[in-house]
mmCIF file of C-alpha atoms and ligand atoms in Angstrom:
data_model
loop_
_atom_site.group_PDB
_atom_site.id
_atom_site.type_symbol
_atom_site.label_atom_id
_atom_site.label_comp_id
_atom_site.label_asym_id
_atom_site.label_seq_id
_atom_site.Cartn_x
_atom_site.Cartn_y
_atom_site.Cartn_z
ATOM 1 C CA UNK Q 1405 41.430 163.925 44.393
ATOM 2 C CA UNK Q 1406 39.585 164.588 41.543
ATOM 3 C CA UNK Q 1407 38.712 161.443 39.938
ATOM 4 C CA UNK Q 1408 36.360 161.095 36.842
ATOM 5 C CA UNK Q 1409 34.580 157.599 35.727
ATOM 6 C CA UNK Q 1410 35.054 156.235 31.407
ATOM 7 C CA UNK Q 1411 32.264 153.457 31.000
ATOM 8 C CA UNK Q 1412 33.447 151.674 27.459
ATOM 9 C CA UNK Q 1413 29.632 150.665 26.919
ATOM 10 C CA UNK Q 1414 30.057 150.117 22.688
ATOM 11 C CA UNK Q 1415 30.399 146.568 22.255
ATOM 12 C CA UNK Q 1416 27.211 144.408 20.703
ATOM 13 C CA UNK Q 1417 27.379 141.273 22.763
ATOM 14 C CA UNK Q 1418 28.162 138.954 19.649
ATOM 15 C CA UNK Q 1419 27.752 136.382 22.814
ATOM 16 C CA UNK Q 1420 24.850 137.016 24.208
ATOM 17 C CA UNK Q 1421 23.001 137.014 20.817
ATOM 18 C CA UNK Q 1422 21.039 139.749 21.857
ATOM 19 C CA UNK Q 1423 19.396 142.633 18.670
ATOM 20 C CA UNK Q 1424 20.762 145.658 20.687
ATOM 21 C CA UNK Q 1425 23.856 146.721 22.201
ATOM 22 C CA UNK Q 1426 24.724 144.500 25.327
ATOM 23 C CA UNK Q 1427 24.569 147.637 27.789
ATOM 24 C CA UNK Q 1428 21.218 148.208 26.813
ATOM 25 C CA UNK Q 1429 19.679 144.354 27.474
ATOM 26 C CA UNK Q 1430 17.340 144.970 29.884
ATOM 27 C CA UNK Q 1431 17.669 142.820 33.427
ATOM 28 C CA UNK Q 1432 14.064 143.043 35.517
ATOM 29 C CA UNK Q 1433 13.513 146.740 35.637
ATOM 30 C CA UNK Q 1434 16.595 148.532 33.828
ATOM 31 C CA UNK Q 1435 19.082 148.053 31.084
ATOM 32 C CA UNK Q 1436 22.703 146.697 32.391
ATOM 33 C CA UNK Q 1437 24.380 150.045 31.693
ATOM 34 C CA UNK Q 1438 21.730 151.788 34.633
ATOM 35 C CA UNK Q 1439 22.393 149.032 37.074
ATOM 36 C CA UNK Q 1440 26.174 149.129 36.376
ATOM 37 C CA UNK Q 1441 25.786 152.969 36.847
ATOM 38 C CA UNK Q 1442 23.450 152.856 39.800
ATOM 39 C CA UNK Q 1443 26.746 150.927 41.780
ATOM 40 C CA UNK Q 1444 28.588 154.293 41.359
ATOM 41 C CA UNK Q 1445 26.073 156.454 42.717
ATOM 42 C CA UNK Q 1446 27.850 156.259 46.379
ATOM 43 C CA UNK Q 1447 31.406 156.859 44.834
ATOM 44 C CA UNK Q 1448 32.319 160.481 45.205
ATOM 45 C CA UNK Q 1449 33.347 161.007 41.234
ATOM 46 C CA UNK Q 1450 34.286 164.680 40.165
ATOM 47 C CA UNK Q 1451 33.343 165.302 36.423
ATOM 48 C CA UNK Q 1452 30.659 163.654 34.061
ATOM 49 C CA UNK Q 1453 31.038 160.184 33.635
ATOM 50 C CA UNK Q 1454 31.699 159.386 30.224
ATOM 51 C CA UNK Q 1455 29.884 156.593 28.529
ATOM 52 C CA UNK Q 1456 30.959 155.461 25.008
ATOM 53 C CA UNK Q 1457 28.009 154.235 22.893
ATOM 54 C CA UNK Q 1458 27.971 152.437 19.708
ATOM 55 C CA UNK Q 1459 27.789 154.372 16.684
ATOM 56 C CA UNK Q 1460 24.301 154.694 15.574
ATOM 57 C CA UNK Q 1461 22.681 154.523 19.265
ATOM 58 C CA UNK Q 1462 23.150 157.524 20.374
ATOM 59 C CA UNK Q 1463 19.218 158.497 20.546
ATOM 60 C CA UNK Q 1464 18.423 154.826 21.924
ATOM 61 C CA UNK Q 1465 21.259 155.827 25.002
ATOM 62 C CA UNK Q 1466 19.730 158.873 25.914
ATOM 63 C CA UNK Q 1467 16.216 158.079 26.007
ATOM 64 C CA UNK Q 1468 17.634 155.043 28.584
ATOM 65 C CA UNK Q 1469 19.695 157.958 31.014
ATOM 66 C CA UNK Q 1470 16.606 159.799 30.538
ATOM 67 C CA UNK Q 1471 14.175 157.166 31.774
ATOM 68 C CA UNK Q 1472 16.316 156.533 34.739
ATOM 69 C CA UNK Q 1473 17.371 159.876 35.740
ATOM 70 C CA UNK Q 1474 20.963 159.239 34.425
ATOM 71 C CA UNK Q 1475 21.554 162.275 32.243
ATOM 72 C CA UNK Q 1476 22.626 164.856 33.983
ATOM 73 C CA UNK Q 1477 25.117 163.139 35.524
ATOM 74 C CA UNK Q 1478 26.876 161.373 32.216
ATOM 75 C CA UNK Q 1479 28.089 162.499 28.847
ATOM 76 C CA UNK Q 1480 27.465 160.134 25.899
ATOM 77 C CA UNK Q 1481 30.892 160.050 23.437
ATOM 78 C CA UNK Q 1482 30.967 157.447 20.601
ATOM 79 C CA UNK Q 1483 33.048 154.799 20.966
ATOM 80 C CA UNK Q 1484 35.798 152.717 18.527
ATOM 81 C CA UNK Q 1485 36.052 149.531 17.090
ATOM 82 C CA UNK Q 1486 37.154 147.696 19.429
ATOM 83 C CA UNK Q 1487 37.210 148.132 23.742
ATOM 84 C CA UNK Q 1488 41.108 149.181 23.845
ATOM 85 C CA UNK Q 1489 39.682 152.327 21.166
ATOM 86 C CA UNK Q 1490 36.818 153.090 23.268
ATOM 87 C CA UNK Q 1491 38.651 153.625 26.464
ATOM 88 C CA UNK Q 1492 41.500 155.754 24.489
ATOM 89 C CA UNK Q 1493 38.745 157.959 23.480
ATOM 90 C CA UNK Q 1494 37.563 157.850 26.774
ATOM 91 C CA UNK Q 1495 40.306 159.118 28.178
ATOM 92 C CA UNK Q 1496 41.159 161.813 25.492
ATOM 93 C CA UNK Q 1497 37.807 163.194 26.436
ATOM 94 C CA UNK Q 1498 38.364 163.415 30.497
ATOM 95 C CA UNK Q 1499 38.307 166.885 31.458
ATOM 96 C CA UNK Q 1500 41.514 168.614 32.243
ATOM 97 C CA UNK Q 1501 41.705 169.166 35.732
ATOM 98 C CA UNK Q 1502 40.796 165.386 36.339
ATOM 99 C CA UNK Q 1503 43.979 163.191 38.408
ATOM 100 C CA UNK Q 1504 42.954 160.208 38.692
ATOM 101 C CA UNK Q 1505 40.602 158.318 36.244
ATOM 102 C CA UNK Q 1506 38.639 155.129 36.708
ATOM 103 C CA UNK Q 1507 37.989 152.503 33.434
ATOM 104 C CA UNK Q 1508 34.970 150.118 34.233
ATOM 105 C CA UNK Q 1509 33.070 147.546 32.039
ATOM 106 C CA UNK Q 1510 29.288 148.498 31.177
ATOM 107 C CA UNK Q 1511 29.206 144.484 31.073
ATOM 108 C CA UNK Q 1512 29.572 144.360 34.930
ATOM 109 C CA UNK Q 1513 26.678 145.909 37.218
ATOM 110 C CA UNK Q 1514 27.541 143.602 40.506
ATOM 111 C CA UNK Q 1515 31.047 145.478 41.110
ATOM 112 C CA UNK Q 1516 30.994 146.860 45.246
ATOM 113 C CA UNK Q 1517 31.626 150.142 45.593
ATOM 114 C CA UNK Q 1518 33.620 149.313 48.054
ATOM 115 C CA UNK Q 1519 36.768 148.059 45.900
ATOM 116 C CA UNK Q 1520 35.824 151.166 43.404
ATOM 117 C CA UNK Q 1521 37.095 153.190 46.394
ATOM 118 C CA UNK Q 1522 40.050 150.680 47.060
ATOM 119 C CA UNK Q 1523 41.063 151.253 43.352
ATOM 120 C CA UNK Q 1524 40.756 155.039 42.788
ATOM 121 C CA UNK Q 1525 43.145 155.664 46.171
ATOM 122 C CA UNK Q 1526 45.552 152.548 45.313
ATOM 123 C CA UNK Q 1527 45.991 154.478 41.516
ATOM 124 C CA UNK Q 1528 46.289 157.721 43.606
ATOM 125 C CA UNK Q 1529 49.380 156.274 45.224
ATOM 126 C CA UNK Q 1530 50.818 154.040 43.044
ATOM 127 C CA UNK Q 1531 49.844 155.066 39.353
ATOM 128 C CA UNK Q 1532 47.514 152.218 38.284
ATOM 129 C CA UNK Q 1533 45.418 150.295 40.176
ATOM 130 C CA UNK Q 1534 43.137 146.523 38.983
ATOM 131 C CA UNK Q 1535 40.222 145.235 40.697
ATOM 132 C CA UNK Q 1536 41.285 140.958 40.573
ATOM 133 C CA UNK Q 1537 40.135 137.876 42.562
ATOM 134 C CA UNK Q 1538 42.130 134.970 42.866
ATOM 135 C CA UNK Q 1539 41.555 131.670 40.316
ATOM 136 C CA UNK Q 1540 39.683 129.688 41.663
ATOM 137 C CA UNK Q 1541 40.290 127.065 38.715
ATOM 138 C CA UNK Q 1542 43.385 126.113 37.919
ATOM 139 C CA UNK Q 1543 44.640 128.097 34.357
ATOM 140 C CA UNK Q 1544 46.007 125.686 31.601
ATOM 141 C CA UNK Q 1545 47.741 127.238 28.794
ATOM 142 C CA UNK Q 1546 47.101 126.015 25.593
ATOM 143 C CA UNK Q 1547 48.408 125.455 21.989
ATOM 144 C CA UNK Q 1548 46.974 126.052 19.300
ATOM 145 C CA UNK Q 1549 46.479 122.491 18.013
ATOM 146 C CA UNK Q 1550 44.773 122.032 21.180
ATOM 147 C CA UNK Q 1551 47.135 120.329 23.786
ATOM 148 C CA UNK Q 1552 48.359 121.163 27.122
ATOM 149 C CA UNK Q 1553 51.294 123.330 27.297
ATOM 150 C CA UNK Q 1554 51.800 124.715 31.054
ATOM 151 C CA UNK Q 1555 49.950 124.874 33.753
ATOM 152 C CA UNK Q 1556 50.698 128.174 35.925
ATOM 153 C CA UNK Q 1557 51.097 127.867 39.646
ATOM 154 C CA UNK Q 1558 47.751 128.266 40.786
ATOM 155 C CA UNK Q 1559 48.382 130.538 43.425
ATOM 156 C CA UNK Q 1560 49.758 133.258 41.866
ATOM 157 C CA UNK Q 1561 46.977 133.473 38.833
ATOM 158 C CA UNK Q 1562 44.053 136.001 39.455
ATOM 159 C CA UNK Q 1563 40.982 136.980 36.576
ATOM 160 C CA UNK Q 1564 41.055 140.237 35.831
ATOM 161 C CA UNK Q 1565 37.619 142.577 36.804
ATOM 162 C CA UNK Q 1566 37.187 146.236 36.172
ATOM 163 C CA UNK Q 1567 37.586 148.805 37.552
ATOM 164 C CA UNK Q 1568 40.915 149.508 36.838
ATOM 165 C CA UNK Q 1569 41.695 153.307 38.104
ATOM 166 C CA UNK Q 1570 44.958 155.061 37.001
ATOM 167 C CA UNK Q 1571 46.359 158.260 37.472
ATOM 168 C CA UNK Q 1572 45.762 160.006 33.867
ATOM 169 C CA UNK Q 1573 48.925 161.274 32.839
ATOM 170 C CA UNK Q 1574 49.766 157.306 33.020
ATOM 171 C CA UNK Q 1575 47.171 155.998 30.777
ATOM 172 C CA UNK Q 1576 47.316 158.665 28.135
ATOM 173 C CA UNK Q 1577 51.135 157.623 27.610
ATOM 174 C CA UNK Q 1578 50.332 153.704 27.661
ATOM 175 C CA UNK Q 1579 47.401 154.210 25.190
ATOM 176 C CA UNK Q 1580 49.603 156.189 22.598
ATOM 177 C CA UNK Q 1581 52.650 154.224 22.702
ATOM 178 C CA UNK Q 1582 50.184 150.979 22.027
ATOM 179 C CA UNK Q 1583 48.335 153.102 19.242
ATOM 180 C CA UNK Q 1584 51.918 153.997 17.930
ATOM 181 C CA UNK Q 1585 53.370 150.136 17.969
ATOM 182 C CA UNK Q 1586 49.906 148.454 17.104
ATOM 183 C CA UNK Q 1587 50.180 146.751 20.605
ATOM 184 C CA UNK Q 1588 46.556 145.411 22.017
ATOM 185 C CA UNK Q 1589 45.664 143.978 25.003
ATOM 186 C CA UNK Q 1590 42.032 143.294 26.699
ATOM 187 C CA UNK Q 1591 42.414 145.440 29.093
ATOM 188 C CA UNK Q 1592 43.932 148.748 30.429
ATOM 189 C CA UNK Q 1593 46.020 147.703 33.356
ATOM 190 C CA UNK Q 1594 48.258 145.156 31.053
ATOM 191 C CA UNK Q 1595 48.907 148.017 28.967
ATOM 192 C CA UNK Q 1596 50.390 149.866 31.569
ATOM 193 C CA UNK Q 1597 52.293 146.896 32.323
ATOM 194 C CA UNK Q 1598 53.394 146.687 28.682
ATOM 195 C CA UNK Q 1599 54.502 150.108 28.769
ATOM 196 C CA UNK Q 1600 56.640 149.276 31.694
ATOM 197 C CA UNK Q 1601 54.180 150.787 34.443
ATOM 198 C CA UNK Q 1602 53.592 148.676 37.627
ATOM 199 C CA UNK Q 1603 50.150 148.101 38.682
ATOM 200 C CA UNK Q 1604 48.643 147.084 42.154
ATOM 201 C CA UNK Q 1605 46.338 144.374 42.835
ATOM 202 C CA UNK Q 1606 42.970 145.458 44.659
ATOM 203 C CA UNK Q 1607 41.126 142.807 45.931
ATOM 204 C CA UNK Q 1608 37.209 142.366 44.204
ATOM 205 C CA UNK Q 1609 34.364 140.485 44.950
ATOM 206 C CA UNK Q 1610 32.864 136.598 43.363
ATOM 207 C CA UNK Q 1611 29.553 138.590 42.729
ATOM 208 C CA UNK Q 1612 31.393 141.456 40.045
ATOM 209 C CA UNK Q 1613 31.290 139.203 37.120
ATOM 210 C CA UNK Q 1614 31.061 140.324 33.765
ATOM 211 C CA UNK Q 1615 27.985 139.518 31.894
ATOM 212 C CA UNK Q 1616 28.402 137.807 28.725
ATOM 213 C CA UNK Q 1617 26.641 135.170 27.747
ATOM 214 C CA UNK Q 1618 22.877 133.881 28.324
ATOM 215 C CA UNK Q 1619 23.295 132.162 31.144
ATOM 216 C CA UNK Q 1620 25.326 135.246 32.827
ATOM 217 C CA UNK Q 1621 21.718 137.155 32.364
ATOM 218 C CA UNK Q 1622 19.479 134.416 33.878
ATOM 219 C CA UNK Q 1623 22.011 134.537 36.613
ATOM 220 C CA UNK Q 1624 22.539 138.460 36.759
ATOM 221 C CA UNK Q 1625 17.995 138.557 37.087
ATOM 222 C CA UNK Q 1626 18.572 136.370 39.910
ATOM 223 C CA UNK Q 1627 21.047 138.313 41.414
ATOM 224 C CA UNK Q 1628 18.945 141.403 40.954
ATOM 225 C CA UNK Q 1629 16.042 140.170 42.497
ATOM 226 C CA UNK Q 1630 17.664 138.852 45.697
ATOM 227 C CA UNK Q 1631 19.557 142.059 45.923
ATOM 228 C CA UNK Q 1632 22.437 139.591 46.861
ATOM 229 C CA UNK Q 1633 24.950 142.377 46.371
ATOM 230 C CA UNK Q 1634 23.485 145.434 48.372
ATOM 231 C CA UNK Q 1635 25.809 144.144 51.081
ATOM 232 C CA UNK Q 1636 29.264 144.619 49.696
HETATM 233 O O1 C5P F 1796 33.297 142.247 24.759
HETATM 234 P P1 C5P F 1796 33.623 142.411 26.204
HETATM 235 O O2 C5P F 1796 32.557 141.842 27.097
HETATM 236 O O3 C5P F 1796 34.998 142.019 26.607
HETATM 237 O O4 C5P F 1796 33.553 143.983 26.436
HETATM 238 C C1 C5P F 1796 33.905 144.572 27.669
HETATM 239 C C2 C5P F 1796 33.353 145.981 27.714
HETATM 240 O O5 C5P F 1796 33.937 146.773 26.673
HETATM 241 C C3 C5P F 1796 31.837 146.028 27.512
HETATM 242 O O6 C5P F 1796 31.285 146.880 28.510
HETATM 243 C C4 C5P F 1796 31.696 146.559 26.095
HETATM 244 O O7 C5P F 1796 30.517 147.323 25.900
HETATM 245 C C5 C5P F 1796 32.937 147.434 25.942
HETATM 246 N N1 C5P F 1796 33.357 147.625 24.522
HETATM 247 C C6 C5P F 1796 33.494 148.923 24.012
HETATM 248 N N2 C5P F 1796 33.858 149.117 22.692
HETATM 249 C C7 C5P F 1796 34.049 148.064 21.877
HETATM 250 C C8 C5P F 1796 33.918 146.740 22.378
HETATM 251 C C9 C5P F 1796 33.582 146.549 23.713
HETATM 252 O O8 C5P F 1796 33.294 149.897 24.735
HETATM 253 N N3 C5P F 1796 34.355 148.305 20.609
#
């Protein structure tokens, strides 16, 4: 199967009140994007992986693959506005002969390669594929005033991780019907779902969280440093 890896890496961390782009924040010895990179390096990808930078960073990117001994395996493309146009550009640059692609959050350097595998080979066979855990909180929706509306059964809710792995021809339709109808969604496996798609549930790991705010980097240094995630 040739499978090919989009990294949307072009959002600015608004939350993390950081100067630079969040995939460049640097955690003990690398920025985020290298360590979420370095978690690939046992996946057998076909194709560059495509990373999609912030306008304007382009030099700042490099220099960081270069540093780490990054570039030869990834190919910097400029991403959109906002992460839904990142990945659609993503995926309009895949090259042709690619099957089966996977999306994955530059935001999220603890994922196991393990479930990457699980994912790519679920999308293989059914179309589109999610990395999710189950809640462990219980999920109140909400109104807008601010009052408890519903509470879901607990034990069917799961957060959503990346990746999410889908075979292409499946994406590419889901991204330009939601272009076409305006439709967003924060992330690519509930646009398939939109679209009418169905999309299996691959079990992920506590550790694969997606680093956001400042306590998610004191936490992520930690992590790091123990090398608490080698294992999965
Ligand atoms: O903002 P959030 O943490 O949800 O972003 C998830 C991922 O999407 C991050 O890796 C971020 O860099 C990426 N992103 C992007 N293009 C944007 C906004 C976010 O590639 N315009």
């Amino acid at each position: 199967v040739k499978a090919q890896l989009v990294i949307p890496a072009a959002g600015m961390g608004r939350r993390l009140d950081a100067p630079l782009p969040k995939a460049l924040v640097r955690i003990v010895d690398a920025p985020l994007l290298v360590h979420t990179l370095r978690r690939f390096q046992t996946v057998n990808l076909t194709g560059p992986t495509l990373v999609l930078y912030p306008e304007g960073w382009r030099e700042t990117f490099e220099a960081e693959l270069a540093a780490h001994d990054l570039v030869e395996r990834v190919e910097l493309v400029v991403g959109g506005a906002e992460r839904q146009d990142s990945v659609r550009i993503g995926i309009e640059a895949l090259d042709a002969a690619t099957e089966v692609v996977a999306v994955h959050d530059a935001a999220r350097p603890f994922v196991s390669p393990v479930s990457v595998r699980h994912c790519l080979e679920e999308a293989y066979e059914y179309s589109a594929a999610t990395v999710a855990i189950p809640a462990v909180d219980t999920i109140l929706q909400v109104s807008e005033d601010g009052f408890l509306e519903h509470t879901p059964d607990r034990a069917r809710m799961w957060a959503c991780q990346t990746p999410q792995a889908f075979r292409v021809d499946a994406i590419r339709a889901a991204h330009e019907a939601a272009e076409r109808a305006g439709h967003t969604a924060t992330d690519d496996a509930s646009l398939i779902r939109w679209h009418g798609g169905s999309v299996k549930i691959v079990m992920g790991t506590a550790h694969n969280i997606k680093v956001t705010t400042p306590a998610d980097l004191t936490l992520a240094e930690m992590w790091l440093k123990d090398n608490v995630t080698c294992i999965e």
